[in-house]
Short mmCIF file of N, CA and C in Angstrom, two decimals:
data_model
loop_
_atom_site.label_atom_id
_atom_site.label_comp_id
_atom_site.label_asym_id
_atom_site.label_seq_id
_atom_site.Cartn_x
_atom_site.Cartn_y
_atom_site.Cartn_z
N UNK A 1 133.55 116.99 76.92
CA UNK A 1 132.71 116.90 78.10
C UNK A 1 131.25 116.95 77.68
N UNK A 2 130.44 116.02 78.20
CA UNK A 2 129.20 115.99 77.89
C UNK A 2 128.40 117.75 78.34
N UNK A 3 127.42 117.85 77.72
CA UNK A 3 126.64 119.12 77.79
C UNK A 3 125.97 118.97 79.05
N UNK A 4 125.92 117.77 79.71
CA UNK A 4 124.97 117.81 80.97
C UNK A 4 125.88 118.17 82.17
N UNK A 5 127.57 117.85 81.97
CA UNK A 5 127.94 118.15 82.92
C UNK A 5 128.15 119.70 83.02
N UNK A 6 128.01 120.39 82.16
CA UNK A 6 128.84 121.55 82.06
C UNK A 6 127.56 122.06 82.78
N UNK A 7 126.16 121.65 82.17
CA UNK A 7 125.04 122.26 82.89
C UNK A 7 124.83 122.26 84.59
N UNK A 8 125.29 120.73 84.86
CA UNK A 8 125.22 120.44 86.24
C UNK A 8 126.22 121.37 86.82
N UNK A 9 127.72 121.70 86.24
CA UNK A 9 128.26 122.57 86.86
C UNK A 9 127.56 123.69 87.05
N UNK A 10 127.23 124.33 86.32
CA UNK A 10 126.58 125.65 86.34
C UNK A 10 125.63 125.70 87.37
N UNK A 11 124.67 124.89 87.55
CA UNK A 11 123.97 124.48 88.80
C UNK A 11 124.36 124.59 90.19
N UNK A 12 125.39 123.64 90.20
CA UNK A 12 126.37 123.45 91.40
C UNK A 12 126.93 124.88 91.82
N UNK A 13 127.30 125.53 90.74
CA UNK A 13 127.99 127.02 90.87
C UNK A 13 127.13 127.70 91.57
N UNK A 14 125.51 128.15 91.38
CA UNK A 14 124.72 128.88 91.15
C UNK A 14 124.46 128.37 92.22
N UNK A 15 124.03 127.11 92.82
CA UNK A 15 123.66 126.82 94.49
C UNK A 15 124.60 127.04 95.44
N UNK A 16 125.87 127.40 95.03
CA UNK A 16 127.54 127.62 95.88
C UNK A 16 127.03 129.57 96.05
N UNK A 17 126.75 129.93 95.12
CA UNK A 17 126.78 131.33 95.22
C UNK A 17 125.63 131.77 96.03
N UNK A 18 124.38 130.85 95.93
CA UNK A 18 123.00 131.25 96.59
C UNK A 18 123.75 130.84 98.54
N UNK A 19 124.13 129.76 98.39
CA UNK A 19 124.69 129.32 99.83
C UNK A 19 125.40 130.95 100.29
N UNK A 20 126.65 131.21 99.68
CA UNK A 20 127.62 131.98 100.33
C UNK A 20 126.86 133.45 99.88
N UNK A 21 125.82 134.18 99.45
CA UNK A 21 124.28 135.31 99.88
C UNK A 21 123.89 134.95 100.43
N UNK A 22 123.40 134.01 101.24
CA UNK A 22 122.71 133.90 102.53
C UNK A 22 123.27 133.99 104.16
N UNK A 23 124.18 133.38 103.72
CA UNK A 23 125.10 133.44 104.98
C UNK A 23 125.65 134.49 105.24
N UNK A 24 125.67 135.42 104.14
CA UNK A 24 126.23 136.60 104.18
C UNK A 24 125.35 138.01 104.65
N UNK A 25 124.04 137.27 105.42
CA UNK A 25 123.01 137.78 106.14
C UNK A 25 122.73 137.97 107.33
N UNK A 26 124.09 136.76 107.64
CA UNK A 26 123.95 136.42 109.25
C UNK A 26 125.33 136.80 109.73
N UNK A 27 125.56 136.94 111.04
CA UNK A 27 127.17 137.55 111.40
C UNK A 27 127.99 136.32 112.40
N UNK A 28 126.89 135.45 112.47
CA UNK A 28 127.45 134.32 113.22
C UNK A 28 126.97 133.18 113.47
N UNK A 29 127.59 131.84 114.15
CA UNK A 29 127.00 130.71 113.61
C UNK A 29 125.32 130.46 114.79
N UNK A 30 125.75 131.33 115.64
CA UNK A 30 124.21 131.34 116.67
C UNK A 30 123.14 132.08 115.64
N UNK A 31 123.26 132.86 114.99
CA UNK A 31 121.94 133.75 114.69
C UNK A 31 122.17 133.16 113.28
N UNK A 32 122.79 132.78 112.72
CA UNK A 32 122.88 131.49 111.20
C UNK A 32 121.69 130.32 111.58
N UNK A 33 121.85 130.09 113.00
CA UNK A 33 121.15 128.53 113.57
C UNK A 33 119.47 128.72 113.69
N UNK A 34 119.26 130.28 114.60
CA UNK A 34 118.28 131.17 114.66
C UNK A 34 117.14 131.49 113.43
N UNK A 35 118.00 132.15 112.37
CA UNK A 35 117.51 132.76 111.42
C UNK A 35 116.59 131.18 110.59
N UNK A 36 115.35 131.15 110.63
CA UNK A 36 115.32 129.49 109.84
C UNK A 36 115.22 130.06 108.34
N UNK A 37 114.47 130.96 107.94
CA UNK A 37 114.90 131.04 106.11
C UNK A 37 116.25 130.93 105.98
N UNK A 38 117.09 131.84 106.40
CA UNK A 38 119.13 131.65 106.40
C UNK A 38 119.09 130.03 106.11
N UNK A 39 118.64 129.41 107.51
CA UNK A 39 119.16 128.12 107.83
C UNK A 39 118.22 127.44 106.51
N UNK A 40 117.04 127.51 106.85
CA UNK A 40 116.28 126.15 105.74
C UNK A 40 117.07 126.54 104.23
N UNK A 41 117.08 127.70 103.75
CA UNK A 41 117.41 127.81 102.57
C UNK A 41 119.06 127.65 102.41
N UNK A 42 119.99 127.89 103.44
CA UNK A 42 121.39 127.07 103.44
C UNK A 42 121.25 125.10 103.07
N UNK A 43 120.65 124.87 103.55
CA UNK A 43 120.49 123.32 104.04
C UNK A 43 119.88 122.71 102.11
N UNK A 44 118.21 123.54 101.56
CA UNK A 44 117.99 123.21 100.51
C UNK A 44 119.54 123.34 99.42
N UNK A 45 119.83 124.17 99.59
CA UNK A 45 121.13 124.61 98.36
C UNK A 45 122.25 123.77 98.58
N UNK A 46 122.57 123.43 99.74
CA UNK A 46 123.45 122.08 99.90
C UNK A 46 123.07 120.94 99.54
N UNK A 47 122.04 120.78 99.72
CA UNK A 47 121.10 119.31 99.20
C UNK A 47 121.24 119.28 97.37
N UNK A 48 120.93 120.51 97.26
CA UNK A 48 120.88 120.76 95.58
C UNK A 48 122.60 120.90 95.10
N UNK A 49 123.42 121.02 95.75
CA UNK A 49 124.96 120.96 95.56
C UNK A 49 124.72 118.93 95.39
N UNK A 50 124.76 118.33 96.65
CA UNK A 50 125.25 117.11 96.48
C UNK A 50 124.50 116.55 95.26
N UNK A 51 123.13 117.29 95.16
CA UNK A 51 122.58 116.12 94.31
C UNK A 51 123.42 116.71 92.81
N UNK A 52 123.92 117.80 92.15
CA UNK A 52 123.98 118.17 91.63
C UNK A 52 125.57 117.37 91.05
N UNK A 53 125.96 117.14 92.36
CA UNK A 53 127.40 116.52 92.52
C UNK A 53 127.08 114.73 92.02
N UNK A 54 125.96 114.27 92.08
CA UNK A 54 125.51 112.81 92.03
C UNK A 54 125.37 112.95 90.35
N UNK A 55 124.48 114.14 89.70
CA UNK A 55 124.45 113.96 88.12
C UNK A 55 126.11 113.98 87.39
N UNK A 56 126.82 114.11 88.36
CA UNK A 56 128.12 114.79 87.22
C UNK A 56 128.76 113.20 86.80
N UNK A 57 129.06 112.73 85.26
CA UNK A 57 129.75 111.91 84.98
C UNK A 57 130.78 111.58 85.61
N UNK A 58 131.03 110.29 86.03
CA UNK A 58 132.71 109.71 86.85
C UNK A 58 133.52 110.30 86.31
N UNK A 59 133.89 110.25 85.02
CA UNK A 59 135.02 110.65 84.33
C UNK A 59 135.38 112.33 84.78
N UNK A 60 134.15 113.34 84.68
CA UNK A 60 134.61 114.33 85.17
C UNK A 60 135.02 114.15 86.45
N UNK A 61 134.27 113.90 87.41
CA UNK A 61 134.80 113.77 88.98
C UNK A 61 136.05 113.19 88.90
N UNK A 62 136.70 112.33 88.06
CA UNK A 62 137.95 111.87 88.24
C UNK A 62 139.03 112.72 87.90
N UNK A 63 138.35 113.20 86.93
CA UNK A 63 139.44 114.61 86.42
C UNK A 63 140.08 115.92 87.06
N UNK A 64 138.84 115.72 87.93
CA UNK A 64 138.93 116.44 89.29
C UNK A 64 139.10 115.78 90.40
N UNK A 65 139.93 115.36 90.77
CA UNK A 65 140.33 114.74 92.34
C UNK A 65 140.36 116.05 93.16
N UNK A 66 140.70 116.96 92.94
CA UNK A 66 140.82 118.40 94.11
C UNK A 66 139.43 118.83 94.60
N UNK A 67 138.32 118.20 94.21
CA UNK A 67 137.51 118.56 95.27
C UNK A 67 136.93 117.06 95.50
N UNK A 68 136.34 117.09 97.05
CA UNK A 68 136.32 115.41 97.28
C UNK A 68 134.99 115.94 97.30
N UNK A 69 134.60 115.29 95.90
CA UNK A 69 133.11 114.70 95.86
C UNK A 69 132.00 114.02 96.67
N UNK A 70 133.02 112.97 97.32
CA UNK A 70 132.10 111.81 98.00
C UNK A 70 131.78 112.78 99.27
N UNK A 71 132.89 113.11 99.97
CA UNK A 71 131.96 114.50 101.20
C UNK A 71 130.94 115.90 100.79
N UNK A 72 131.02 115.78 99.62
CA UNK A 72 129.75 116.72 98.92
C UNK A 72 128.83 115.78 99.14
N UNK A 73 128.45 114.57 98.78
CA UNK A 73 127.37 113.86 98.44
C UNK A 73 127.09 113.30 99.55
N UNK A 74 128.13 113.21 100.50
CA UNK A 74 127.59 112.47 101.97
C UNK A 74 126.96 114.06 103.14
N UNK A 75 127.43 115.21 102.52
CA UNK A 75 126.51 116.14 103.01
C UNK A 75 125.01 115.95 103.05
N UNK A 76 125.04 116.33 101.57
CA UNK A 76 123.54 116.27 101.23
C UNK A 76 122.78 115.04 101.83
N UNK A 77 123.44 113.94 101.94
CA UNK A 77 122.57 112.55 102.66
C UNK A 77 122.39 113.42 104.10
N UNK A 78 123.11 113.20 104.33
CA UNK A 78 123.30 113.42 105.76
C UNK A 78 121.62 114.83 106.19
N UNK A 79 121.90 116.17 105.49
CA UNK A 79 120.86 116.81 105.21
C UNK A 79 119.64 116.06 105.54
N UNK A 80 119.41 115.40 104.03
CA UNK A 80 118.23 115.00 103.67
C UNK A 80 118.19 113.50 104.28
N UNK A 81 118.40 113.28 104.91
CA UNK A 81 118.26 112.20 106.01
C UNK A 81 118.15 112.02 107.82
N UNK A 82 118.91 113.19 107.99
CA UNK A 82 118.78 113.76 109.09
C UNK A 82 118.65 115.14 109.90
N UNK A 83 117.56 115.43 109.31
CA UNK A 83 117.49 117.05 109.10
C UNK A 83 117.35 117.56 110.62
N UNK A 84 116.62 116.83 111.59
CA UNK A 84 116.06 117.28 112.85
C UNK A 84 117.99 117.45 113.65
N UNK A 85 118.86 116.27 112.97
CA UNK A 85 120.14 116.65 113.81
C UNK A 85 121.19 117.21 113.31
N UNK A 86 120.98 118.57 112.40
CA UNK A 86 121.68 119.37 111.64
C UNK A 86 122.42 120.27 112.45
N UNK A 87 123.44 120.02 112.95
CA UNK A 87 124.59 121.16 113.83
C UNK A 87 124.86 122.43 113.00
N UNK A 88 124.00 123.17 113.44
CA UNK A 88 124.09 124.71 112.84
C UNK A 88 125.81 125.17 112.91
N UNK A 89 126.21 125.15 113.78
CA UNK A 89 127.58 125.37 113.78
C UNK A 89 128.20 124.79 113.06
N UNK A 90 128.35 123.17 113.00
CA UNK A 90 128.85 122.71 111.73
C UNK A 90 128.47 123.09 110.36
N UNK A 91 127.40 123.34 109.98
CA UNK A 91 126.88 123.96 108.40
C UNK A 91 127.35 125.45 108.16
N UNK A 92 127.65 126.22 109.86
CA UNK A 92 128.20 127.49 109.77
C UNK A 92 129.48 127.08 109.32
N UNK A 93 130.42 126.68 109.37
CA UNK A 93 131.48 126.08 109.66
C UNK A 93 132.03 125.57 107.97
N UNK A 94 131.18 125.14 107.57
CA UNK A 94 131.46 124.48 106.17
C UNK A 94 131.12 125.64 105.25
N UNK A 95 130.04 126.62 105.58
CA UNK A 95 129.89 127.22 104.61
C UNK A 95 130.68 128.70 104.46
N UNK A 96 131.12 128.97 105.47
CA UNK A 96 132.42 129.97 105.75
C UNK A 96 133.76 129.26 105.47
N UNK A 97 134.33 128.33 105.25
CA UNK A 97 135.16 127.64 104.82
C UNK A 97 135.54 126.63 103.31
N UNK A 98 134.55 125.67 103.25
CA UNK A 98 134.51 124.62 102.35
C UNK A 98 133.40 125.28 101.10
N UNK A 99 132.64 126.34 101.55
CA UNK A 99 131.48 126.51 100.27
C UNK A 99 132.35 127.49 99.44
N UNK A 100 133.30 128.72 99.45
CA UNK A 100 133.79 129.43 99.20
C UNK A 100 135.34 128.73 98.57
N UNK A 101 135.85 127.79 98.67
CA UNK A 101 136.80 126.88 98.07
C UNK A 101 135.71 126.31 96.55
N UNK A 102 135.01 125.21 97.29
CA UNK A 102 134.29 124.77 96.05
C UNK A 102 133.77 125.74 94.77
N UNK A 103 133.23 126.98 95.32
CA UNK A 103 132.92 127.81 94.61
C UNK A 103 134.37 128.08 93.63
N UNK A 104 135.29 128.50 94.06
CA UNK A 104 136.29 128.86 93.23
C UNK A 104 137.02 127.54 92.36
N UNK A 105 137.06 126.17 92.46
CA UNK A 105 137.15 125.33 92.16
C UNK A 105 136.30 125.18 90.99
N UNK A 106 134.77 125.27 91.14
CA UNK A 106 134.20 125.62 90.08
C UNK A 106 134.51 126.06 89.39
N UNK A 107 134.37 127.43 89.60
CA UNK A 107 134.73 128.36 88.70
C UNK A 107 135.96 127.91 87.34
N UNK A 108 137.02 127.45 88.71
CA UNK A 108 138.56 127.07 87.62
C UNK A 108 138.13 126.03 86.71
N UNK A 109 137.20 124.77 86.75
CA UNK A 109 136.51 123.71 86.41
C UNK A 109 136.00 124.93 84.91
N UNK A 110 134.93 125.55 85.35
CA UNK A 110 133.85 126.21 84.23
C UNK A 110 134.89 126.86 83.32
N UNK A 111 136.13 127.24 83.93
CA UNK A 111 137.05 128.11 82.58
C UNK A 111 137.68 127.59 81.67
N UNK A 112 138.42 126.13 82.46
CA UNK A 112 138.64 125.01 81.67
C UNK A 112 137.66 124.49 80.36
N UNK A 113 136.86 124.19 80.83
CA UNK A 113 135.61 123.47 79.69
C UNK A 113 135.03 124.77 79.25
N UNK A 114 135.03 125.67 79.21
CA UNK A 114 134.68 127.10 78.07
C UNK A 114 136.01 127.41 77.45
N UNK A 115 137.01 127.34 77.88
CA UNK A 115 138.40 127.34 76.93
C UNK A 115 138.23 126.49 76.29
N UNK A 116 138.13 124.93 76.46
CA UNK A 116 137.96 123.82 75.39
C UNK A 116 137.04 124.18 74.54
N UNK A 117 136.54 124.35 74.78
CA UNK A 117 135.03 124.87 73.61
C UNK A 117 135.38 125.59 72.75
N UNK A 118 136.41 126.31 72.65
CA UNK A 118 136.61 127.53 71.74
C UNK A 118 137.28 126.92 70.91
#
C-alpha cells in the first residue's frame, strides 16, 4: 500500500474521531442544528472525510467495498456545495449512525496495513 494512503487513512480516522467529540457536546439533533461551532465544525470534518476519501488510491477503495465511498464523497459535495441547505437532522442522523461505523472500519483498515508492515 502506498504511504499516502495509509496517511490519508490516518486523516480520515482523525476527522471521524474530531466529528464523533463534537457531537458528543450536543444531546440532540435540535441543539446539534443550534449550536453553530458543533454544527460548522461537524460539516468542516465531513468535508475533510470526503476529500480525504477522494486522495485514497482506487485499488485501496476496491479492496474495501464495505464502506461505500462514493456516499462519503457525495457528502462532502453536497456540504461544500450546498451549505445554506444542510438538514441538521440529517448530519445528526449520519453522524450518530454512519460516522461511528466508518470510524471502526477504519480502524479494521489501519490494523490490516500495520500488520502488513511488520
Amino acid at each position: 500500500m502506498p504511504e499516502r494512503d495509509e496517511a490519508n487513512l490516518l486523516a480520515l480516522l482523525d476527522a471521524a474521531r474530531r466529528i464523533r467529540r463534537y457531537v458528543s457536546e450536543v444531546s440532540s439533533a435540535d441543539e446539534f442544528g443550534s449550536n453553530e461551532l458543533v454544527f460548522d465544525a461537524t460539516l468542516m470534518n465531513l468535508v475533510v472525510v470526503g476529500e480525504m476519501v477522494s486522495r485514497l488510491t482506487p485499488e485501496l477503495r476496491t479492496q474495501h467495498p464495505e464502506i461505500d465511498w462514493q456516499r462519503v464523497k457525495d457528502m462532502r459535495n453536497l456540504i461544500a456545495h450546498d451549505y445554506l441547505g444542510i438538514d441538521a437532522e440529517e448530519v445528526w442522523q449520519i453522524c450518530q449512525s454512519d460516522v461511528p461505523l466508518l470510524e471502526a472500519q477504519l480502524e479494521a483498515i489501519l490494523r490490516q496495513v500495520q500488520a502488513h508492515k511488520q
